[in-house]
XYZ file of C-alpha atoms in Angstrom:
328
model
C -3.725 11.092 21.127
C -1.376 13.838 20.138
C -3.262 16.978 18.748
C -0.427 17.490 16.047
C -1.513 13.905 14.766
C -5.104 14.615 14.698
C -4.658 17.983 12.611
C -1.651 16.070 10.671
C -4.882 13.572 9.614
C -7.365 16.374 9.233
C -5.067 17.729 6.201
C -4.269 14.204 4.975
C -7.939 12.649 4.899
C -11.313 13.740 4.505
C -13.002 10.632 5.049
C -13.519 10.102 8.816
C -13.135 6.482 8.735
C -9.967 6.837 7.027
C -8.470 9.364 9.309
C -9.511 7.122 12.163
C -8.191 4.104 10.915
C -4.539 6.095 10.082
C -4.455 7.115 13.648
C -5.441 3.833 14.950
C -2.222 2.510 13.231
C -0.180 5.416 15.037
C -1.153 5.042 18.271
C -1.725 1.013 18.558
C 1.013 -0.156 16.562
C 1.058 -3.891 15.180
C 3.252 -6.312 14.306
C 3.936 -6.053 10.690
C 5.125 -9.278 8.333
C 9.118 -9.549 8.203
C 10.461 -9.330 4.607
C 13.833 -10.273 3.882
C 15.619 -9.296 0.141
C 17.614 -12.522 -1.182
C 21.122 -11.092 -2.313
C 22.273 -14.733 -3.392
C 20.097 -17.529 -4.593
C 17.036 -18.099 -2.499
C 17.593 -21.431 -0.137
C 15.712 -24.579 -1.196
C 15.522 -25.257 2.479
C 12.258 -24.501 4.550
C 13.757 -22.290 6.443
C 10.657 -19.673 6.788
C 6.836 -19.735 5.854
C 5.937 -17.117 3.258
C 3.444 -15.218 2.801
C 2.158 -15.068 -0.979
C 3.533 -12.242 -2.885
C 1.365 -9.303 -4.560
C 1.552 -8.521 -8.114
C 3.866 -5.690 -7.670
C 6.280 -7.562 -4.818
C 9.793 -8.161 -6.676
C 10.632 -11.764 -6.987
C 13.757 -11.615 -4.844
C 11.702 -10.731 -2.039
C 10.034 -12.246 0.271
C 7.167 -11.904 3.494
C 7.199 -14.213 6.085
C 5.147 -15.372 8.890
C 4.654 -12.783 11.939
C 6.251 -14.676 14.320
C 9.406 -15.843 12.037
C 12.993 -14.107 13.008
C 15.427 -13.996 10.264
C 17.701 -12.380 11.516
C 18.596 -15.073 14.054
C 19.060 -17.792 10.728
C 23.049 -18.388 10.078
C 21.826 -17.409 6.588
C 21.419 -13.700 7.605
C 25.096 -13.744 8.905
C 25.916 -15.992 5.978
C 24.546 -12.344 3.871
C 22.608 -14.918 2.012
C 20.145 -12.556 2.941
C 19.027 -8.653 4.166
C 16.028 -8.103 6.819
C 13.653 -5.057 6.053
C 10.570 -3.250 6.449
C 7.728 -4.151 2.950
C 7.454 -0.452 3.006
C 11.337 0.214 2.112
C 10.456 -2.358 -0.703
C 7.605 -0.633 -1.783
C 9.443 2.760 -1.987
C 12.305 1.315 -4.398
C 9.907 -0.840 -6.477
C 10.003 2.937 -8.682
C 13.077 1.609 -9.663
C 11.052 -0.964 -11.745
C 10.437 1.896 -14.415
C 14.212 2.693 -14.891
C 14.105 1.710 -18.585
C 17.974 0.344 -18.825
C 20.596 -0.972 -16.844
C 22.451 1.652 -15.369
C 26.356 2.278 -15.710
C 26.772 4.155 -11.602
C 24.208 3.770 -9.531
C 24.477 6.461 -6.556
C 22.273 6.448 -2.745
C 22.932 9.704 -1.127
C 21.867 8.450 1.991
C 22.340 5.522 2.306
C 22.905 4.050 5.770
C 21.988 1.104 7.224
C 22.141 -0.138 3.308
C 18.407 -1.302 2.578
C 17.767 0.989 -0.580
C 21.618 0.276 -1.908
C 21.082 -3.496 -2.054
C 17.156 -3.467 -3.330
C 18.660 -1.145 -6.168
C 21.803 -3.359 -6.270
C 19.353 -6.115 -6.861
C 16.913 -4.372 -9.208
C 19.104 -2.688 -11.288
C 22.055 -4.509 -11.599
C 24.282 -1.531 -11.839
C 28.106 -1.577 -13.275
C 29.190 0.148 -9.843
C 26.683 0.877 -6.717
C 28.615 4.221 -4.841
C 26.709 4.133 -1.497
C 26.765 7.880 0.405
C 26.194 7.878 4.215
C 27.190 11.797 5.592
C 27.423 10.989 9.070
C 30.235 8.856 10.291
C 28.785 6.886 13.203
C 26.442 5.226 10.413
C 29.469 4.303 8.133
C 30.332 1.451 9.617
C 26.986 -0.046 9.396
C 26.747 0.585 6.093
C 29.812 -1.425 5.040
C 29.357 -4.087 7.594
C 26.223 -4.490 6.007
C 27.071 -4.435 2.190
C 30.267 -6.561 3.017
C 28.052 -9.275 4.628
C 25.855 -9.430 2.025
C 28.854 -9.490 -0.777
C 27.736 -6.468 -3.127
C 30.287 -6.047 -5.729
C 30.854 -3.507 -7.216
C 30.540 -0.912 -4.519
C 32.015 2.274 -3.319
C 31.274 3.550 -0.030
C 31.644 7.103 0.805
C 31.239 9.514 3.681
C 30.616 13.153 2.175
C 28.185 15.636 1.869
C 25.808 15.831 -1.203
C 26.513 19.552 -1.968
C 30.210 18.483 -1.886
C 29.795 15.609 -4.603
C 27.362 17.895 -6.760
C 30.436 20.294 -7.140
C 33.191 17.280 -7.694
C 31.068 14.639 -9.507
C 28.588 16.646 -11.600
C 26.151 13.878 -14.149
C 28.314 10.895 -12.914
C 25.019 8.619 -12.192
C 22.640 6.869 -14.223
C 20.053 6.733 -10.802
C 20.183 8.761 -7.699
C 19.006 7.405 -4.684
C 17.608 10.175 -2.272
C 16.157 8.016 1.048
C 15.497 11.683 2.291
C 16.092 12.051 6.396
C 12.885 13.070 7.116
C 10.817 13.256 10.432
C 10.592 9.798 10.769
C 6.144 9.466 11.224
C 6.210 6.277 10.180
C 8.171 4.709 13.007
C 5.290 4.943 15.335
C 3.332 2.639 13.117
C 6.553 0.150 14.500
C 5.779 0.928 18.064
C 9.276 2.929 18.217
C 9.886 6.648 18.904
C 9.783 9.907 16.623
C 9.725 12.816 19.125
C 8.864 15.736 17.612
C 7.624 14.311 14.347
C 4.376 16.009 14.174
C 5.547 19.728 15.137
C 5.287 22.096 12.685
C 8.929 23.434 13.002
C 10.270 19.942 12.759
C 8.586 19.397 9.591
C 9.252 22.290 7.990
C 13.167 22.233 8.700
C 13.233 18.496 7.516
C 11.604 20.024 4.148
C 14.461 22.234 3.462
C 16.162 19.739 4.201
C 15.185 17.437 1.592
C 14.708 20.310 -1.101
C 18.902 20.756 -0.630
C 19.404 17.202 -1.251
C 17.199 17.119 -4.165
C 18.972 20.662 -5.300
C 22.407 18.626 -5.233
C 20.883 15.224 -6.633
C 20.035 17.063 -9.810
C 23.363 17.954 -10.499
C 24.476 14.616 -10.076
C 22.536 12.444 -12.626
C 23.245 12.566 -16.395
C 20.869 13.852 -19.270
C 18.371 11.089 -19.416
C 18.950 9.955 -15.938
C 16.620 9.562 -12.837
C 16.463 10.536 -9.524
C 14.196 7.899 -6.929
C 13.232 9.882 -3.817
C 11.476 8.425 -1.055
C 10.868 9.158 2.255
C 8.798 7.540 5.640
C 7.032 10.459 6.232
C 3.055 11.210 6.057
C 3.223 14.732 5.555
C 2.063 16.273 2.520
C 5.064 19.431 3.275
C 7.305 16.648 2.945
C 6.490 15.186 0.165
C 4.320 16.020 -2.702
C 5.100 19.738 -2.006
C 8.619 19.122 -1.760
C 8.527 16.993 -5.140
C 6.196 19.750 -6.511
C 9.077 22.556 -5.042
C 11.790 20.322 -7.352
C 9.654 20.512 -10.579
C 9.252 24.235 -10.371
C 12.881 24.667 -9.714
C 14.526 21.673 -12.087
C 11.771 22.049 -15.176
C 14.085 19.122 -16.925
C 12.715 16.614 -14.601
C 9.470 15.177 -15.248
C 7.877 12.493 -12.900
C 7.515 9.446 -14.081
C 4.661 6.447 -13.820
C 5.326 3.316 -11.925
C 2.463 0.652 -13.054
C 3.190 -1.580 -11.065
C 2.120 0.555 -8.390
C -0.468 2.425 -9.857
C -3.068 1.329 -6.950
C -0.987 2.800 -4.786
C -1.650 6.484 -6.502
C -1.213 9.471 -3.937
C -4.719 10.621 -3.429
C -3.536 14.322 -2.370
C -2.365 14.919 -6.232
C -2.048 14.348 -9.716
C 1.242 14.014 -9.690
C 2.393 10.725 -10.200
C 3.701 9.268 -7.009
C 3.033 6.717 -4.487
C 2.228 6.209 -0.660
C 2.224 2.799 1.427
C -0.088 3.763 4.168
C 0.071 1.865 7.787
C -3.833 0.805 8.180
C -2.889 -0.770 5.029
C -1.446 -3.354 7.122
C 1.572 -4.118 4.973
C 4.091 -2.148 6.177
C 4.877 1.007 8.101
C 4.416 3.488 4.978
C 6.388 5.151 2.809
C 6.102 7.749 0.097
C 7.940 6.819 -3.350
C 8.530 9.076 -6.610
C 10.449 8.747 -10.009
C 12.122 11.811 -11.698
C 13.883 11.566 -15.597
C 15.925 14.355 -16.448
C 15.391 14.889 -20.367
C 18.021 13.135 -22.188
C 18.711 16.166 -24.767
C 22.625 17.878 -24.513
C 23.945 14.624 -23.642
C 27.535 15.490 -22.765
C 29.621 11.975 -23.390
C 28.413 8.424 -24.463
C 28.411 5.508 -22.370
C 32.439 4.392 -23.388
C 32.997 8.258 -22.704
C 31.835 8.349 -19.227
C 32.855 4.665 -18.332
C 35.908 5.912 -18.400
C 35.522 9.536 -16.638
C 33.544 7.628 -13.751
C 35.116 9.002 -9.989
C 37.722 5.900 -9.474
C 40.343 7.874 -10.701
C 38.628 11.440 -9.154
C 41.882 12.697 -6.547
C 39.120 14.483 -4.321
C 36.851 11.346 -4.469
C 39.714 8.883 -3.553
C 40.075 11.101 0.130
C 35.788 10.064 0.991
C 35.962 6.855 0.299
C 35.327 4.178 2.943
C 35.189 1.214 1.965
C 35.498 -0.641 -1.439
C 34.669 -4.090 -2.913
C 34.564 -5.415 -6.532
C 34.514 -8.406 -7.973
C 38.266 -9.121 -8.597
C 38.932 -8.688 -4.788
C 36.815 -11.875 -3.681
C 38.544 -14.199 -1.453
């Protein structure tokens, strides 16, 4: 067992039983339950055994047997359907407390497409703009979104500090799936070199504090920014949400019921953390910001129509496009 780990715990539990069972989960990884997110009607045919959902689960989603493989079904390359870890669920189930339907939905980061099509899904935006910065993921992105028929959707291939300045309070939500150092993949028996060092989680923290910096300036007066990440440490996540409040005092954080149980234990804050002993998925941290609605700068018929489509900058960074006039 890697010492970083064991003083990672140390700061995260003080129960010993706990702490051992966390690092258990680390260093023996298990086979988790597949999920898979219906993005068309759910098939009548008995194609999987599922698990029964819990009370927070959303109803287009669904846990299967261990041994089941959907992504070998010609429905997954039908897109009648998208394969995912329960914990990616669990972090965009905050999205639940967004209290209307949202005009532009934008995820910052939002390769391989997971978080774009639960909040696709959940919200039921008027346009989804889906960010991915680095090119080699692009084309996953839109392979993904175009298989699964998303429409309306934008993709786009620029840097968040770059939109901030050229698409200030254009979105309703903001998606921030911060990169982050990754802990949580060891619970899936894959690698994460690095991910308990000190130095690595510290730079991945400044990191995420930019993106939140420039995620601020993109949402509107009465708007909300989800930000999640798959990390366990605290530097990365309720300091980092605590480092936004400080610095963005028109945020406030916002409750999530339906995952209430799920209640970081390392603050009062309110956000939320899937651990892996839990046995339901990898883990994940989740939070909800609001921006307060006063100085509202346009109504909704205002902005529809000052939305980027017609933007000259934004028209070079797009990607990809589909809406629902373009279906063959």
């Amino acid at each position: 067992m890697s010492k970083l780990l064991e003083k990672l715990s140390l700061k995260l539990w003080s129960d010993a039983q706990q702490r051992q069972a966390f690092i258990q989960a680390l260093i023996d990884p298990q086979p988790f339950h597949p999920c898979i997110l219906w993005v068309t009607e759910r098939s009548h045919q008995s194609c999987f055994q599922t698990i029964p959902p819990l009370s927070w689960q959303p109803s287009c989603v669904d846990r299967l047997a261990v041994d089941d493989r959907p992504g070998k079904h010609p429905l997954h390359q039908q897109g009648a359907y998208y394969c995912l870890d329960f914990s990616s669920v669990f972090a965009a189930t905050t999205l639940t407390a967004v209290s209307s339907t949202p005009q532009v939905v934008l995820d910052l980061c939002a390769a391989p497409g997971g978080k774009s099509l639960l909040a696709w899904r959940l919200l039921h935006p008027h346009l989804l703009l889906s960010n991915e910065v680095i090119g080699k993921r692009v084309g996953r992105l839109i392979s993904n979104l175009k298989r699964c028929q998303v429409h309306p959707v934008q993709v786009l291939s620029a840097d968040p500090r770059s939109l901030a300045d050229h698409m200030a309070q254009v979105a309703d939500v903001v998606l921030v799936d911060a990169p982050c150092t990754g802990q949580s993949l060891l619970a899936k028996g894959e690698a994460a070199p690095g991910c308990f060092h000190p130095v690595s989680i510290q730079h991945n923290a400044k990191r995420q504090r930019r993106i939140l910096a420039n995620a601020a300036e993109l949402v509107v007066p009465g708007g909300y920014i989800a930000y999640m990440t798959c990390a366990f440490s605290e530097a990365e996540d309720e300091r980092v949400c605590a480092w936004f409040l400080r610095k963005f005092p028109e945020f406030e954080p916002q409750h999530v019921s339906l995952l209430q149980d799920f209640q970081s234990h390392l603050t009062d804050m309110p956000c939320y953390r899937m651990w892996p002993q839990s046995r339901l998925g990898a883990g994940a941290f989740t939070i909800l910001f609001r921006k307060r609605p006063e100085n509202v700068r346009w109504s909704k018929t205002d902005r529809r129509s000052s939305h980027p489509q017609p933007n000259p900058w934004l028209q070079t960074h797009y990607r990809w496009r589909s809406h629902r006039n373009k279906e063959k």
